[in-house]
């Protein structure tokens, strides 16, 4: 896999370089609520611009249905990229149309442009190879070189991720190189004890990684909405908590395998419950109650780990040499249900382990809860991509960058 260092050594001055970034930032209207993904690609864009390249940054945002949708415009991301670069960033209002062609043609050496959301064109995500290829052909007309640096999208077989690098000389950006290097530390010659913390809403989203980690990890700590399917599998009643009943047999099998292999599964011993989901818009005060996991009321739903669970999880992470964390422990967006997620983040900081925060909501939680990002070993930009890598899957976007 060619690196951006090699590309820069060969010279990029005056060349049009297409950077497939991941600018899929959360928006409140047109306001970016977490610019972590833009900051992550900034070094690659800056290095190319400083070397005299004419940089074309492209990304997806959200899930528009293959047609323009103002709610998913990349215009706010382009403006924020310009602020962070300290330079004007041009913005094309389409992907391969007249605006994109004109904006790219007007670029001078060292200048940067962002084209509109790639998913505004149905060819980007099409399952039809010919349709994807046709879109990639049009994108290729805009550039001379390709740099893949959108780690959050490398698990997708999309035109800009897989088909475009097949049409242009290509290299991996600095962010992808860093992400892959970190993930290798979680799969090859892992420093032990190796603890994994998994949270989030659905256990079905994590089945593949749990299956693979049963061969790798020493401890697996479960929290978030997915914990209630595990608790139900152990025979507990979970009231109105999030539950995937159809996943109980799979969970019971994993618990059995973990026991046979000597992998420690750690589940909540107490939880914070409420009788309704908290208001995340106004963050109006909720009325949480702490209950043991065998005493969840029938009309209550679990919304965060309880204080005894927070202490337990901290103790299970204290002596770890490697920790991977993906998924919040509760509804961290509401202050009354943020303590479980905060406690896990603090436990990672307090440990002497190599710590990796696995993207998505976990990365957002770290920033929203006010933690110093530098206190962690690595904060990934790709939740889904990280999980699929840890499952042992071949990621199409990484394979496309191989020489």
XYZ file of C-alpha atoms in Angstrom:
403
model
C 0.000 0.000 0.000
C 1.610 3.257 -1.117
C 1.685 5.923 1.584
C 1.145 9.642 1.287
C 4.832 10.085 2.174
C 5.794 8.204 -0.977
C 3.299 10.201 -3.006
C 4.728 13.484 -1.731
C 8.255 12.292 -2.457
C 7.226 11.727 -6.081
C 5.820 15.263 -6.235
C 2.239 16.498 -6.332
C 2.712 20.169 -7.234
C 0.189 21.255 -9.832
C -1.592 17.893 -9.760
C -5.269 17.463 -8.949
C -5.470 15.135 -5.940
C -8.827 13.605 -5.034
C -8.987 12.988 -1.276
C -11.730 10.607 -0.210
C -12.298 11.870 3.320
C -14.908 11.114 5.960
C -16.651 14.390 6.732
C -19.775 12.615 7.988
C -20.170 14.934 10.954
C -23.270 15.244 13.151
C -25.356 18.318 12.385
C -27.982 20.269 14.295
C -29.510 22.021 11.321
C -26.419 23.557 9.727
C -24.383 23.594 12.951
C -21.690 20.934 13.346
C -21.920 19.452 16.841
C -18.683 17.418 16.652
C -15.937 18.260 14.139
C -13.644 15.370 15.106
C -13.745 13.733 11.673
C -12.829 16.976 9.930
C -9.887 17.460 12.290
C -8.781 13.889 11.641
C -8.308 14.403 7.883
C -6.848 17.891 8.282
C -3.161 16.814 8.332
C -3.499 14.957 5.023
C -5.253 17.852 3.313
C -2.778 20.379 4.725
C 0.277 18.360 3.668
C -0.993 18.018 0.111
C -1.861 21.710 -0.136
C 1.513 22.748 1.279
C 3.171 20.555 -1.371
C 1.359 22.482 -4.119
C -1.393 19.986 -4.950
C -4.802 21.102 -6.102
C -6.847 19.252 -3.499
C -10.384 18.001 -4.134
C -11.986 16.727 -0.913
C -14.994 14.435 -1.217
C -17.163 12.637 1.317
C -20.594 11.350 2.158
C -22.799 12.753 4.914
C -25.807 10.933 6.302
C -28.027 8.760 4.148
C -29.694 10.768 1.400
C -31.491 8.580 -1.101
C -29.273 9.069 -4.143
C -30.504 12.592 -4.855
C -29.711 16.092 -3.555
C -31.143 16.846 -0.115
C -30.250 20.176 1.554
C -30.413 18.544 4.997
C -27.310 16.508 4.091
C -25.251 19.167 2.340
C -21.502 19.202 2.961
C -21.471 23.007 2.893
C -21.084 23.315 6.705
C -18.225 20.794 6.651
C -16.494 22.693 3.840
C -16.769 25.932 5.805
C -15.347 24.284 8.935
C -12.482 22.744 6.962
C -11.591 26.231 5.713
C -11.609 27.581 9.268
C -9.307 24.824 10.466
C -6.962 25.205 7.496
C -6.942 28.971 7.849
C -7.554 29.266 4.111
C -10.433 29.673 1.685
C -12.019 26.391 0.646
C -14.132 26.439 -2.490
C -17.377 24.477 -2.514
C -19.022 22.775 -5.472
C -22.787 22.414 -5.270
C -22.759 19.105 -7.138
C -20.512 16.045 -7.411
C -19.604 15.646 -11.085
C -21.680 18.356 -12.762
C -20.962 21.853 -14.009
C -20.259 23.285 -10.548
C -17.719 20.572 -9.648
C -15.960 20.922 -13.007
C -15.781 24.704 -12.711
C -14.591 24.703 -9.107
C -11.864 22.155 -9.815
C -10.768 23.968 -12.986
C -10.404 27.194 -10.995
C -8.114 25.660 -8.341
C -4.575 26.968 -8.168
C -1.594 25.143 -6.728
C -2.017 24.677 -2.975
C -5.749 25.416 -3.026
C -8.526 23.213 -1.671
C -12.108 22.530 -2.749
C -14.893 20.344 -1.367
C -17.464 18.807 -3.702
C -21.031 18.124 -2.595
C -22.177 14.964 -0.815
C -21.212 11.937 -2.915
C -24.401 10.151 -1.924
C -26.425 12.772 -3.795
C -25.553 10.587 -6.801
C -27.138 7.115 -6.827
C -24.005 5.684 -8.443
C -22.008 6.138 -5.239
C -23.791 3.427 -3.263
C -25.256 1.337 -6.089
C -24.950 -2.438 -5.839
C -24.696 -2.529 -9.637
C -21.033 -2.585 -10.672
C -21.713 -0.798 -13.958
C -23.622 2.054 -12.327
C -20.939 2.506 -9.668
C -18.245 2.332 -12.324
C -19.929 4.971 -14.460
C -19.993 7.361 -11.501
C -16.356 6.557 -10.718
C -15.448 7.341 -14.347
C -16.933 10.824 -13.978
C -15.184 11.401 -10.648
C -11.884 10.282 -12.186
C -12.176 13.050 -14.789
C -11.767 15.578 -11.972
C -8.384 14.338 -10.738
C -4.921 13.018 -11.529
C -4.250 11.167 -8.251
C -6.327 9.551 -5.495
C -5.694 9.542 -1.760
C -7.916 7.356 0.398
C -8.252 8.836 3.873
C -11.879 8.213 4.826
C -11.397 5.350 7.259
C -15.020 5.527 8.365
C -16.089 4.411 4.871
C -13.507 1.726 3.998
C -15.920 -1.065 4.908
C -18.296 0.107 2.170
C -18.144 -1.070 -1.448
C -18.897 2.380 -2.815
C -17.753 4.085 -6.004
C -15.473 6.647 -4.387
C -14.007 4.058 -2.009
C -13.424 1.047 -4.278
C -13.983 1.893 -7.954
C -12.245 5.278 -8.124
C -8.824 4.141 -6.827
C -8.888 1.451 -9.535
C -8.973 4.276 -12.090
C -6.265 6.569 -10.692
C -2.777 6.230 -9.198
C -3.521 5.940 -5.507
C -2.111 6.073 -2.010
C -3.314 5.804 1.590
C -3.579 9.017 3.557
C -2.062 9.541 6.978
C -5.298 8.879 8.838
C -5.846 5.465 7.254
C -2.222 4.505 7.898
C -2.631 5.445 11.564
C -5.962 3.625 11.938
C -4.643 0.410 10.414
C -1.510 0.546 12.565
C -3.609 0.891 15.707
C -5.985 -1.911 14.777
C -3.054 -4.244 14.176
C -2.130 -3.666 17.824
C -5.579 -5.013 18.717
C -5.226 -8.131 16.581
C -1.522 -9.048 16.326
C 0.686 -9.689 19.373
C -1.752 -7.948 21.723
C -0.387 -6.816 25.095
C -2.356 -8.578 27.856
C -4.616 -8.505 29.759
C -6.764 -7.423 26.797
C -10.108 -5.938 27.831
C -12.920 -4.978 25.457
C -15.802 -2.693 26.411
C -18.865 -2.924 24.167
C -21.954 -0.762 24.465
C -24.536 0.863 22.260
C -28.118 0.022 21.528
C -28.262 -3.303 19.706
C -26.473 -6.552 20.437
C -27.073 -7.559 16.805
C -24.653 -4.813 15.715
C -21.862 -6.404 17.749
C -22.417 -10.159 17.237
C -19.644 -10.521 14.676
C -17.038 -8.722 16.745
C -18.023 -10.611 19.922
C -17.660 -13.885 18.040
C -14.159 -12.941 16.867
C -13.057 -11.423 20.174
C -13.878 -14.602 22.045
C -10.679 -15.879 20.420
C -8.674 -12.760 21.310
C -9.847 -10.960 24.450
C -9.348 -11.806 28.112
C -12.370 -9.807 29.323
C -15.446 -8.437 27.603
C -17.469 -5.797 29.452
C -21.005 -5.192 28.193
C -23.083 -2.050 28.688
C -25.625 0.149 26.941
C -28.926 -1.046 25.538
C -27.343 -4.313 24.382
C -26.689 -5.305 28.009
C -30.370 -6.041 28.597
C -30.415 -8.852 26.044
C -27.455 -10.379 27.916
C -29.223 -9.943 31.251
C -32.391 -11.517 29.858
C -30.279 -14.410 28.548
C -29.119 -14.949 32.138
C -32.699 -15.154 33.326
C -33.256 -11.580 34.569
C -36.445 -9.651 33.851
C -35.569 -6.346 32.161
C -38.885 -4.497 32.272
C -39.346 -2.057 29.388
C -35.619 -1.960 28.584
C -34.343 -2.332 25.036
C -34.410 -6.044 24.253
C -33.647 -8.116 21.154
C -35.464 -11.299 22.054
C -34.418 -13.040 18.843
C -30.740 -12.642 19.805
C -31.024 -14.422 23.165
C -29.981 -17.858 21.821
C -26.854 -16.347 20.213
C -25.999 -14.495 23.412
C -26.432 -17.648 25.506
C -24.079 -19.472 23.131
C -21.467 -16.721 23.480
C -21.698 -16.807 27.263
C -21.209 -20.570 27.161
C -18.214 -20.319 24.808
C -16.663 -17.573 26.924
C -16.911 -19.758 30.000
C -15.311 -22.690 28.174
C -12.450 -20.528 26.878
C -11.843 -18.699 30.148
C -12.907 -15.322 28.730
C -14.517 -13.233 31.446
C -17.858 -11.658 30.532
C -18.684 -8.707 32.801
C -22.289 -7.497 32.899
C -23.969 -4.733 34.916
C -24.891 -5.486 38.524
C -27.015 -2.364 38.918
C -28.555 0.108 36.493
C -30.227 3.492 36.373
C -33.826 3.197 35.205
C -36.559 5.589 34.182
C -40.184 5.156 33.210
C -39.730 7.127 29.980
C -36.904 7.968 27.596
C -35.280 11.291 28.560
C -35.807 14.425 26.466
C -32.534 14.916 24.602
C -33.575 18.226 23.029
C -34.245 20.190 26.200
C -32.330 17.839 28.526
C -35.072 18.431 31.067
C -34.260 16.802 34.430
C -35.160 13.126 34.539
C -35.961 11.074 37.625
C -33.614 8.081 37.527
C -33.658 5.352 40.125
C -30.856 2.904 40.873
C -31.906 -0.744 41.009
C -30.137 -4.099 41.018
C -30.315 -5.953 37.710
C -32.602 -8.551 39.297
C -35.044 -5.867 40.438
C -35.872 -3.824 37.312
C -39.535 -2.757 37.576
C -41.859 -3.975 34.836
C -42.662 -0.398 33.737
C -39.066 0.884 33.804
C -36.291 0.886 31.243
C -32.575 0.692 31.882
C -30.827 3.863 30.693
C -27.324 3.735 32.214
C -24.995 1.688 34.362
C -25.408 2.114 38.109
C -22.679 3.191 40.568
C -21.735 -0.351 41.632
C -21.350 -1.328 37.974
C -19.175 1.718 37.357
C -16.903 0.634 40.217
C -16.844 -2.950 38.954
C -15.934 -1.923 35.404
C -13.191 0.416 36.623
C -11.683 -2.465 38.610
C -11.787 -4.756 35.564
C -9.943 -2.161 33.466
C -7.375 -1.079 36.052
C -4.819 -3.799 35.298
C -5.437 -4.083 31.543
C -2.549 -3.630 29.131
C -4.808 -3.135 26.090
C -8.381 -1.771 26.024
C -10.742 -1.363 23.067
C -13.975 0.516 23.731
C -16.879 0.813 21.312
C -20.306 2.050 22.341
C -21.631 4.192 25.224
C -22.903 2.700 28.469
C -26.125 4.676 28.511
C -27.983 7.667 27.119
C -24.893 9.843 27.582
C -26.453 12.757 25.681
C -28.577 13.427 28.808
C -26.652 14.494 31.918
C -28.678 12.259 34.222
C -27.623 9.161 32.267
C -24.046 10.035 31.324
C -22.164 8.746 34.363
C -21.673 5.181 33.122
C -20.042 6.375 29.909
C -18.027 8.968 31.818
C -16.818 6.300 34.249
C -15.583 4.030 31.453
C -13.733 6.905 29.777
C -12.109 7.858 33.091
C -11.150 4.232 33.769
C -9.362 4.100 30.414
C -7.460 7.273 31.279
C -6.564 6.017 34.750
C -5.224 2.704 33.440
C -1.718 2.220 32.080
C -3.163 0.424 29.060
C -2.898 1.181 25.368
C -6.440 2.493 24.919
C -8.470 2.705 21.715
C -11.847 4.426 21.525
C -13.606 2.787 18.600
C -15.288 5.625 16.795
C -18.955 6.509 16.410
C -20.870 7.427 19.551
C -17.937 6.579 21.836
C -15.703 9.142 20.142
C -18.485 11.715 20.274
C -19.078 10.968 23.956
C -15.417 11.550 24.798
C -15.609 15.021 23.280
C -19.111 15.898 24.504
C -18.238 14.887 28.075
C -15.179 17.134 27.993
C -12.317 14.643 28.055
C -8.918 15.478 26.605
C -8.584 13.377 23.450
C -4.834 13.161 24.011
C -5.460 11.205 27.225
C -6.383 8.159 25.115
C -4.042 6.073 23.004
C -6.186 6.532 19.903
C -9.673 7.731 19.024
C -10.864 6.083 15.836
C -12.908 7.857 13.173
C -14.636 4.677 12.026
C -16.906 2.729 14.340
C -18.279 0.283 11.773
C -14.954 -0.028 9.955
C -13.104 -0.696 13.210
C -15.566 -3.402 14.222
C -15.393 -5.143 10.846
C -11.588 -5.071 10.945
C -11.684 -6.667 14.388
C -14.092 -9.284 13.034
C -11.333 -10.311 10.639
C -13.188 -9.119 7.549
C -11.481 -7.780 4.436
C -12.382 -4.097 4.129
C -13.018 -3.203 0.458
C -11.589 0.307 0.753
C -8.302 -0.965 2.185
C -8.035 -3.711 -0.411
C -8.545 -1.102 -3.152
C -5.491 0.839 -1.909
C -3.184 -2.150 -2.148
C -0.759 -1.984 -5.054
